Tab-separated table of C-alpha atoms and ligand atoms in Angstrom:
chain	number	residue	atom	x	y	z
A	19	MET	CA	24.642	-15.033	-17.253
A	20	GLY	CA	24.815	-17.899	-20.171
A	21	ALA	CA	21.620	-19.783	-20.072
A	22	ASN	CA	19.953	-17.018	-18.871
A	23	LYS	CA	20.849	-14.529	-21.383
A	24	ARG	CA	18.030	-14.134	-24.063
A	25	PRO	CA	20.033	-13.957	-27.512
A	26	ASP	CA	19.371	-11.164	-29.579
A	27	SER	CA	18.569	-13.568	-32.603
A	28	MET	CA	15.448	-14.783	-30.415
A	29	ALA	CA	12.216	-13.344	-32.147
A	30	ARG	CA	9.315	-12.071	-29.834
A	31	ILE	CA	6.840	-14.453	-29.856
A	32	VAL	CA	3.444	-12.707	-31.196
A	33	THR	CA	1.584	-15.313	-33.376
A	34	LYS	CA	-0.050	-18.579	-32.530
A	35	ALA	CA	2.658	-20.381	-35.153
A	36	GLN	CA	5.348	-19.125	-33.414
A	37	ALA	CA	4.056	-20.287	-29.872
A	38	ASP	CA	3.392	-23.642	-30.882
A	39	ALA	CA	7.128	-23.430	-32.367
A	40	PHE	CA	8.282	-22.721	-28.905
A	41	ILE	CA	6.204	-25.216	-27.206
A	42	ALA	CA	7.424	-27.955	-29.517
A	43	ALA	CA	11.069	-26.980	-28.731
A	44	GLN	CA	10.281	-26.831	-25.247
A	45	ILE	CA	8.368	-30.543	-24.914
A	46	LYS	CA	11.649	-31.766	-26.555
A	47	GLU	CA	13.869	-30.027	-24.287
A	48	VAL	CA	12.239	-30.817	-21.115
A	49	ARG	CA	11.716	-34.393	-22.130
A	50	ALA	CA	16.041	-34.435	-22.885
A	51	GLN	CA	16.530	-33.068	-19.094
A	52	VAL	CA	14.292	-34.689	-16.749
A	53	GLY	CA	13.805	-38.290	-18.984
A	54	ASP	CA	11.899	-40.407	-16.778
A	55	LYS	CA	12.598	-38.824	-13.221
A	56	LYS	CA	9.469	-36.786	-11.314
A	57	VAL	CA	9.463	-33.025	-11.305
A	58	LEU	CA	7.680	-31.477	-8.807
A	59	LEU	CA	6.002	-27.321	-9.327
A	60	ALA	CA	4.021	-24.831	-7.121
A	61	LEU	CA	1.311	-24.189	-8.920
A	62	SER	CA	-0.206	-20.769	-7.696
A	63	GLY	CA	-2.819	-20.171	-10.830
A	64	GLY	CA	-1.082	-17.256	-11.696
A	65	VAL	CA	-0.045	-16.888	-15.326
A	66	ASP	CA	3.635	-17.795	-15.137
A	67	SER	CA	2.980	-21.199	-12.786
A	68	SER	CA	-0.271	-22.214	-14.905
A	69	VAL	CA	1.634	-21.801	-18.351
A	70	VAL	CA	4.750	-24.006	-17.180
A	71	ALA	CA	2.103	-26.637	-15.791
A	72	ALA	CA	0.342	-26.927	-18.829
A	73	LEU	CA	3.439	-26.917	-20.888
A	74	LEU	CA	4.847	-29.920	-18.749
A	75	ILE	CA	1.911	-31.782	-18.511
A	76	LYS	CA	2.147	-32.155	-22.456
A	77	ALA	CA	5.673	-32.891	-22.368
A	78	ILE	CA	5.962	-35.103	-19.433
A	79	GLY	CA	2.342	-36.010	-17.975
A	80	LYS	CA	1.781	-37.680	-14.770
A	81	GLN	CA	5.450	-37.261	-14.182
A	82	LEU	CA	4.529	-34.165	-13.228
A	83	TYR	CA	3.319	-33.284	-9.662
A	84	CYS	CA	2.016	-29.904	-8.842
A	85	VAL	CA	1.287	-28.766	-5.352
A	86	HIS	CA	-1.274	-25.928	-5.211
A	87	VAL	CA	-1.068	-24.505	-1.503
A	88	ASN	CA	-3.929	-22.357	-0.597
A	89	HIS	CA	-2.591	-20.496	2.157
A	90	GLY	CA	-5.889	-18.810	3.277
A	91	LEU	CA	-5.574	-15.659	1.329
A	92	MET	CA	-6.661	-16.422	-2.062
A	93	ARG	CA	-9.277	-14.774	-3.816
A	94	LYS	CA	-12.999	-15.905	-3.903
A	95	ASN	CA	-12.860	-18.990	-5.983
A	96	GLU	CA	-9.484	-19.292	-7.354
A	97	SER	CA	-8.180	-22.389	-5.346
A	98	GLU	CA	-11.396	-24.028	-6.488
A	99	ASN	CA	-10.932	-22.977	-9.939
A	100	VAL	CA	-7.290	-24.405	-10.053
A	101	VAL	CA	-8.372	-27.431	-8.633
A	102	ALA	CA	-11.538	-27.995	-11.574
A	103	LEU	CA	-8.967	-26.885	-14.273
A	104	PHE	CA	-5.767	-28.841	-13.629
A	105	GLU	CA	-7.182	-31.657	-11.957
A	106	GLY	CA	-10.447	-31.912	-13.606
A	107	GLU	CA	-9.795	-30.878	-17.152
A	108	LEU	CA	-6.031	-31.293	-17.612
A	109	ASP	CA	-5.837	-34.630	-15.626
A	110	ALA	CA	-2.631	-33.472	-13.364
A	111	ASN	CA	-1.341	-35.080	-10.476
A	112	LEU	CA	-2.238	-32.225	-8.258
A	113	ILE	CA	-1.425	-32.132	-4.841
A	114	TYR	CA	-4.124	-29.607	-3.248
A	115	VAL	CA	-2.717	-28.166	0.459
A	116	ASP	CA	-5.392	-26.393	2.465
A	117	ALA	CA	-3.166	-24.558	5.084
A	118	THR	CA	-5.584	-21.812	5.550
A	119	ASP	CA	-5.206	-22.499	9.738
A	120	ARG	CA	-1.686	-22.781	9.390
A	121	PHE	CA	-1.167	-19.214	7.888
A	122	LEU	CA	-3.690	-17.361	9.328
A	123	ASN	CA	-3.220	-18.660	13.143
A	124	LEU	CA	0.875	-17.492	12.486
A	125	LEU	CA	-0.348	-14.199	11.251
A	126	ALA	CA	-2.793	-13.664	14.231
A	127	GLY	CA	-1.854	-10.581	15.567
A	128	VAL	CA	0.803	-9.396	13.333
A	129	ALA	CA	0.495	-5.996	12.082
A	130	ASP	CA	3.644	-4.703	10.222
A	131	PRO	CA	3.254	-5.275	6.328
A	132	GLU	CA	7.082	-6.803	5.923
A	133	SER	CA	6.594	-9.205	9.074
A	134	LYS	CA	3.345	-10.464	7.465
A	135	ARG	CA	5.170	-10.875	4.286
A	136	LYS	CA	8.157	-12.428	5.797
A	137	ILE	CA	5.810	-15.009	7.492
A	138	ILE	CA	3.475	-16.066	4.354
A	139	GLY	CA	6.801	-16.591	2.477
A	140	LYS	CA	8.443	-18.553	5.313
A	141	GLU	CA	5.363	-20.627	5.717
A	142	PHE	CA	4.929	-21.407	2.036
A	143	ILE	CA	8.296	-22.671	1.811
A	144	GLU	CA	7.747	-25.072	4.849
A	145	VAL	CA	4.138	-26.277	3.231
A	146	PHE	CA	5.772	-26.649	-0.107
A	147	ALA	CA	8.917	-28.627	1.511
A	148	ASP	CA	6.394	-30.651	3.730
A	149	GLU	CA	4.891	-31.743	0.473
A	150	ALA	CA	8.102	-32.217	-1.319
A	151	ARG	CA	9.436	-34.523	1.335
A	152	LYS	CA	6.192	-36.783	1.341
A	153	LEU	CA	7.082	-37.334	-2.646
A	154	ALA	CA	9.346	-39.873	-2.803
A	155	GLY	CA	11.933	-39.753	-5.697
A	156	VAL	CA	11.762	-35.926	-7.165
A	157	SER	CA	14.887	-35.163	-9.096
A	158	PHE	CA	13.727	-31.468	-10.368
A	159	LEU	CA	11.656	-28.216	-9.265
A	160	ALA	CA	9.753	-26.662	-12.086
A	161	GLN	CA	9.801	-22.980	-11.974
A	162	GLY	CA	7.643	-20.401	-13.665
A	163	THR	CA	10.482	-17.727	-13.891
A	164	ILE	CA	10.406	-15.522	-16.712
A	165	TYR	CA	12.851	-13.045	-18.204
A	166	PRO	CA	11.728	-9.834	-16.209
A	167	ASP	CA	12.547	-11.979	-12.680
A	168	ILE	CA	16.315	-12.531	-14.337
A	169	LEU	CA	16.604	-9.023	-15.228
A	170	GLU	CA	14.866	-7.997	-11.892
A	171	SER	CA	17.333	-10.020	-9.837
A	172	ILE	CA	20.675	-8.662	-11.611
A	173	GLU	CA	19.495	-5.388	-10.773
A	174	GLN	CA	19.218	-6.198	-7.291
A	175	ALA	CA	22.866	-8.128	-7.052
A	176	ALA	CA	23.757	-4.526	-8.277
A	177	GLY	CA	22.385	-3.127	-4.951
A	178	LYS	CA	19.393	-1.398	-6.204
A	179	LYS	CA	17.102	-0.777	-3.073
A	180	ALA	CA	13.519	-2.322	-3.281
A	181	VAL	CA	10.752	-0.547	-1.473
A	182	LYS	CA	8.923	-3.733	-0.630
A	183	SER	CA	10.168	-7.081	-0.414
A	184	HIS	CA	8.270	-8.782	-3.101
A	185	HIS	CA	9.920	-11.736	-3.635
A	186	ASN	CA	7.971	-13.979	-1.800
A	187	VAL	CA	9.433	-17.742	-2.371
A	188	GLY	CA	12.947	-18.033	-1.167
A	189	GLY	CA	15.171	-20.952	-1.210
A	190	LEU	CA	14.016	-24.478	-0.350
A	191	PRO	CA	15.797	-26.114	2.748
A	192	GLU	CA	18.966	-27.591	2.491
A	193	ASP	CA	17.641	-31.070	2.153
A	194	LEU	CA	15.852	-30.247	-0.632
A	195	GLN	CA	18.057	-29.655	-3.655
A	196	PHE	CA	16.402	-30.177	-7.014
A	197	ASP	CA	17.817	-29.151	-10.712
A	198	LEU	CA	15.709	-26.407	-11.771
A	199	VAL	CA	13.272	-26.835	-14.884
A	200	GLU	CA	12.036	-23.314	-16.151
A	201	PRO	CA	10.986	-23.864	-19.437
A	202	ILE	CA	9.583	-19.902	-19.908
A	203	LYS	CA	12.478	-18.028	-18.289
A	204	LEU	CA	13.324	-16.179	-21.363
A	205	LEU	CA	10.120	-15.135	-22.127
A	206	TYR	CA	8.672	-11.732	-21.435
A	207	LYS	CA	4.930	-11.662	-19.584
A	208	ASP	CA	3.494	-10.714	-23.069
A	209	GLU	CA	4.895	-13.822	-24.840
A	210	VAL	CA	3.928	-15.982	-21.931
A	211	ARG	CA	0.531	-15.179	-22.558
A	212	VAL	CA	0.408	-15.632	-26.459
A	213	VAL	CA	2.179	-19.512	-25.488
A	214	GLY	CA	-0.788	-19.911	-22.697
A	215	GLU	CA	-3.224	-19.328	-25.029
A	216	ALA	CA	-1.521	-21.748	-27.409
A	217	LEU	CA	-1.602	-24.401	-24.779
A	218	GLY	CA	-5.349	-23.933	-24.488
A	219	LEU	CA	-5.584	-22.409	-21.137
A	220	PRO	CA	-8.818	-20.201	-20.616
A	221	HIS	CA	-8.350	-16.685	-21.754
A	222	ALA	CA	-9.452	-15.592	-17.988
A	223	MET	CA	-6.261	-17.350	-16.520
A	224	VAL	CA	-4.248	-16.157	-19.138
A	225	TYR	CA	-5.136	-12.270	-18.902
A	226	ARG	CA	-5.558	-12.656	-15.099
A	227	GLN	CA	-4.301	-9.520	-13.505
A	228	PRO	CA	-1.332	-9.651	-11.112
A	229	PHE	CA	-1.979	-10.917	-7.612
A	230	PRO	CA	0.803	-10.485	-4.914
A	231	GLY	CA	2.126	-13.656	-3.560
A	232	PRO	CA	0.649	-12.788	-0.099
A	233	GLY	CA	-2.446	-12.350	-1.757
A	234	LEU	CA	-5.141	-10.877	0.478
A	235	GLY	CA	-2.685	-10.863	3.435
A	236	VAL	CA	-1.428	-7.578	2.375
A	237	ARG	CA	-4.866	-6.071	1.573
A	238	CYS	CA	-6.433	-6.928	5.075
A	239	LEU	CA	-4.505	-4.299	6.536
A	240	GLY	CA	-2.827	-4.524	9.999
A	241	ALA	CA	-3.077	-7.503	11.848
A	242	ILE	CA	-5.620	-9.871	9.894
A	243	THR	CA	-8.688	-11.715	11.432
A	244	ARG	CA	-11.057	-14.153	9.542
A	245	ASP	CA	-14.366	-11.801	9.827
A	246	ARG	CA	-12.667	-8.914	7.825
A	247	LEU	CA	-10.620	-11.301	5.599
A	248	ASN	CA	-13.526	-12.775	4.649
A	249	ALA	CA	-15.415	-9.468	4.286
A	250	LEU	CA	-12.747	-8.282	2.038
A	251	ARG	CA	-13.042	-11.253	-0.020
A	252	GLU	CA	-16.777	-11.111	-0.506
A	253	ALA	CA	-16.367	-7.122	-1.516
A	254	ASP	CA	-13.712	-8.101	-3.828
A	255	ALA	CA	-15.506	-10.711	-5.693
A	256	ILE	CA	-18.265	-7.939	-6.208
A	257	LEU	CA	-15.647	-5.548	-7.778
A	258	ARG	CA	-14.211	-7.972	-9.906
A	259	GLU	CA	-18.118	-9.371	-11.135
A	260	GLU	CA	-18.984	-5.561	-12.089
A	261	PHE	CA	-15.992	-4.690	-13.522
A	262	ASP	CA	-16.215	-7.952	-15.610
A	263	LYS	CA	-19.810	-6.900	-16.474
A	264	SER	CA	-19.006	-3.377	-17.495
A	265	GLY	CA	-15.951	-4.063	-19.480
A	266	LEU	CA	-13.962	-2.415	-17.286
A	267	ALA	CA	-12.005	-5.295	-16.477
A	268	GLU	CA	-10.226	-5.309	-19.663
A	269	LYS	CA	-8.935	-1.821	-19.352
A	270	VAL	CA	-7.605	-1.704	-15.881
A	271	TRP	CA	-4.057	-3.236	-15.371
A	272	GLN	CA	-5.038	-3.914	-11.394
A	273	PHE	CA	-8.287	-3.573	-9.115
A	274	PHE	CA	-8.830	-4.584	-5.705
A	275	ILE	CA	-10.552	-4.057	-2.358
A	276	ALA	CA	-8.285	-3.096	0.560
A	277	VAL	CA	-9.911	-3.154	4.201
A	278	PRO	CA	-8.295	-1.392	6.763
A	279	ASP	CA	-8.639	-2.071	10.531
A	280	VAL	CA	-10.567	0.475	10.968
A	281	LYS	CA	-14.584	0.977	11.860
A	282	SER	CA	-16.806	3.719	11.284
A	283	VAL	CA	-20.171	4.114	12.857
A	284	GLY	CA	-23.154	3.481	10.761
A	285	VAL	CA	-26.858	2.568	11.006
A	286	LYS	CA	-28.678	-0.365	9.614
A	287	ASP	CA	-32.077	-1.013	10.128
A	288	GLY	CA	-32.549	1.443	12.166
A	289	GLY	CA	-29.476	0.526	14.899
A	290	ARG	CA	-25.948	1.479	14.959
A	291	TYR	CA	-23.847	-0.652	12.527
A	292	GLU	CA	-20.365	-0.357	12.939
A	293	GLY	CA	-18.371	-1.774	10.049
A	294	TRP	CA	-15.211	-1.451	8.018
A	295	PRO	CA	-14.697	0.576	5.149
A	296	ALA	CA	-13.692	-1.031	1.586
A	297	ILE	CA	-11.200	0.678	-0.206
A	298	ILE	CA	-11.452	0.634	-3.985
A	299	ARG	CA	-8.027	0.687	-5.771
A	300	ALA	CA	-8.167	0.403	-9.578
A	301	VAL	CA	-4.932	1.727	-11.741
A	302	ASN	CA	-3.257	1.518	-14.929
A	303	THR	CA	0.508	0.875	-15.514
A	304	LYS	CA	2.862	-0.465	-17.928
A	305	ASP	CA	5.567	-1.701	-15.382
A	306	ALA	CA	4.149	-1.082	-11.753
A	307	MET	CA	6.899	1.345	-10.801
A	308	THR	CA	4.327	4.217	-11.622
A	309	ALA	CA	0.620	4.053	-11.925
A	310	THR	CA	-2.079	6.404	-13.041
A	311	ILE	CA	-5.805	6.077	-11.844
A	312	GLU	CA	-8.540	4.559	-13.932
A	313	GLU	CA	-11.747	6.781	-14.345
A	314	ILE	CA	-14.675	4.703	-12.955
A	315	PRO	CA	-17.982	5.652	-13.831
A	316	TYR	CA	-20.108	7.338	-10.984
A	317	ALA	CA	-23.010	5.118	-11.992
A	318	LEU	CA	-20.789	2.111	-11.662
A	319	LEU	CA	-19.140	3.302	-8.327
A	320	HIS	CA	-22.573	3.618	-6.809
A	321	LYS	CA	-23.795	0.482	-7.834
A	322	ILE	CA	-20.636	-1.297	-6.369
A	323	THR	CA	-21.090	0.653	-3.282
A	324	GLU	CA	-24.897	-0.367	-3.042
A	325	ARG	CA	-23.740	-4.161	-3.452
A	326	ILE	CA	-21.086	-3.851	-1.094
A	327	THR	CA	-22.703	-2.382	1.668
A	328	HIS	CA	-25.781	-4.325	1.052
A	329	GLU	CA	-24.574	-8.004	0.770
A	330	VAL	CA	-20.974	-7.989	2.849
A	331	GLU	CA	-21.705	-8.609	6.607
A	332	GLY	CA	-19.396	-6.124	8.336
A	333	ILE	CA	-18.816	-3.399	5.793
A	334	ASN	CA	-20.639	-0.062	5.842
A	335	ARG	CA	-18.623	2.041	3.953
A	336	VAL	CA	-17.133	2.234	0.307
A	337	LEU	CA	-14.298	4.622	-0.517
A	338	TYR	CA	-12.284	5.157	-3.668
A	339	ASP	CA	-8.582	5.801	-3.436
A	340	LEU	CA	-7.436	8.295	-6.095
A	341	THR	CA	-3.848	8.284	-5.429
A	342	PRO	CA	-1.312	7.553	-8.218
A	343	LYS	CA	1.896	5.689	-7.713
A	344	PRO	CA	4.040	8.048	-6.576
A	345	ILE	CA	2.900	8.689	-3.924
A	346	GLY	CA	0.694	5.829	-2.974
A	347	THR	CA	2.247	2.473	-3.814
A	348	ILE	CA	-0.261	0.123	-5.657
A	349	GLU	CA	-1.172	-2.056	-2.741
A	350	TRP	CA	-1.744	-0.182	0.593
A	351	GLU	CA	1.004	-2.398	2.220
B	430	XMP	P1	3.390	-1.803	-4.835
B	430	XMP	O1	2.420	-1.520	-4.032
B	430	XMP	O2	4.835	-2.175	-4.481
B	430	XMP	O3	2.928	-2.967	-6.035
B	430	XMP	O4	3.427	-0.568	-6.027
B	430	XMP	C1	3.670	-3.284	-7.509
B	430	XMP	C2	3.018	-4.324	-8.002
B	430	XMP	O5	3.852	-5.597	-7.199
B	430	XMP	C3	2.748	-6.545	-6.494
B	430	XMP	N1	2.883	-6.702	-5.055
B	430	XMP	C4	3.481	-7.727	-4.671
B	430	XMP	N2	3.720	-8.701	-5.713
B	430	XMP	N3	4.472	-10.174	-3.720
B	430	XMP	C5	4.223	-10.264	-5.138
B	430	XMP	O6	4.459	-11.119	-5.785
B	430	XMP	C6	4.291	-8.983	-3.002
B	430	XMP	O7	4.706	-9.166	-1.620
B	430	XMP	C7	3.847	-7.715	-3.187
B	430	XMP	N4	3.685	-6.407	-2.849
B	430	XMP	C8	2.841	-6.055	-4.276
B	430	XMP	C9	1.427	-5.476	-6.634
B	430	XMP	O8	0.315	-6.318	-6.158
B	430	XMP	C10	1.802	-4.767	-7.754
B	430	XMP	O9	1.254	-5.126	-8.858
């Protein structure tokens, strides 16, 4: 494993002083590695890619080119927040690509979850590669690889079977081969967060709950349609707002809405109102391999139900999924 093995002597990063020392060392190392060359980074807005972006902005400033691909499956305001922070506040070279139509057109009519994942992963590479080709003279690709990713790929190489194909980003095409810059590859997630805070990233971004690469694509169950995807995005935003207000957001590892491709009969303004159900999922886990259900107080469930059914076009019921993992996985797809 060589440089991919965390040395036994490496202390766990817990304090700001340790994080500052790590940042200073990485700045030196990255500068020595890339010289005056250009570096490209796919910036999703997740914790890992955001920390790498902030670190590289400190190390090499405008030599870094961040590409944010909006695949149309982001949560409400997510892409807007990435642009506001990295372009607006951190003055990064940010290339924002709204690829919503490309993704949704390819996904139209595709109901199988693994096919959806494959399409999203493959298209992501293509959109990113298109942008990379437009930028002349890029020598390096930065990645937010962290230590568990390295450990997991060792396990997979050893033949362990995965339940879902979680790995969204495969390799780039042959004509685009770069040297890798992976400044946080020996860090565990909790250390990445400490480093993120030391870099001055907002708390909400550093402690953001995990969000799958295929995004809302695996929560808009079955074949995705724009109207159901919009309903899901709005319902999810209400859930997050209410979890934030009640303090539950700090206590629950992952929470979201899933919307199945099923309609039920309801009644609104005295007439028939067919709509989809919004399913609430809120789980706690240490490593995502098993998960337990977080108890949401009834009063809060009522409030969320009231808001979603009144404010979101197309939703006429709210359900609460009480299934642990196993037997249910965390996502529905
Ligand atoms: P499951 O549904 O397998 O999810 O219990 C475990 C964790 O993995 C996330 N997840 C994904 N992450 N690409 C990702 O990057 C995916 O295709 C994917 N599918 C599930 C899920 O959100 C949970 O945190």
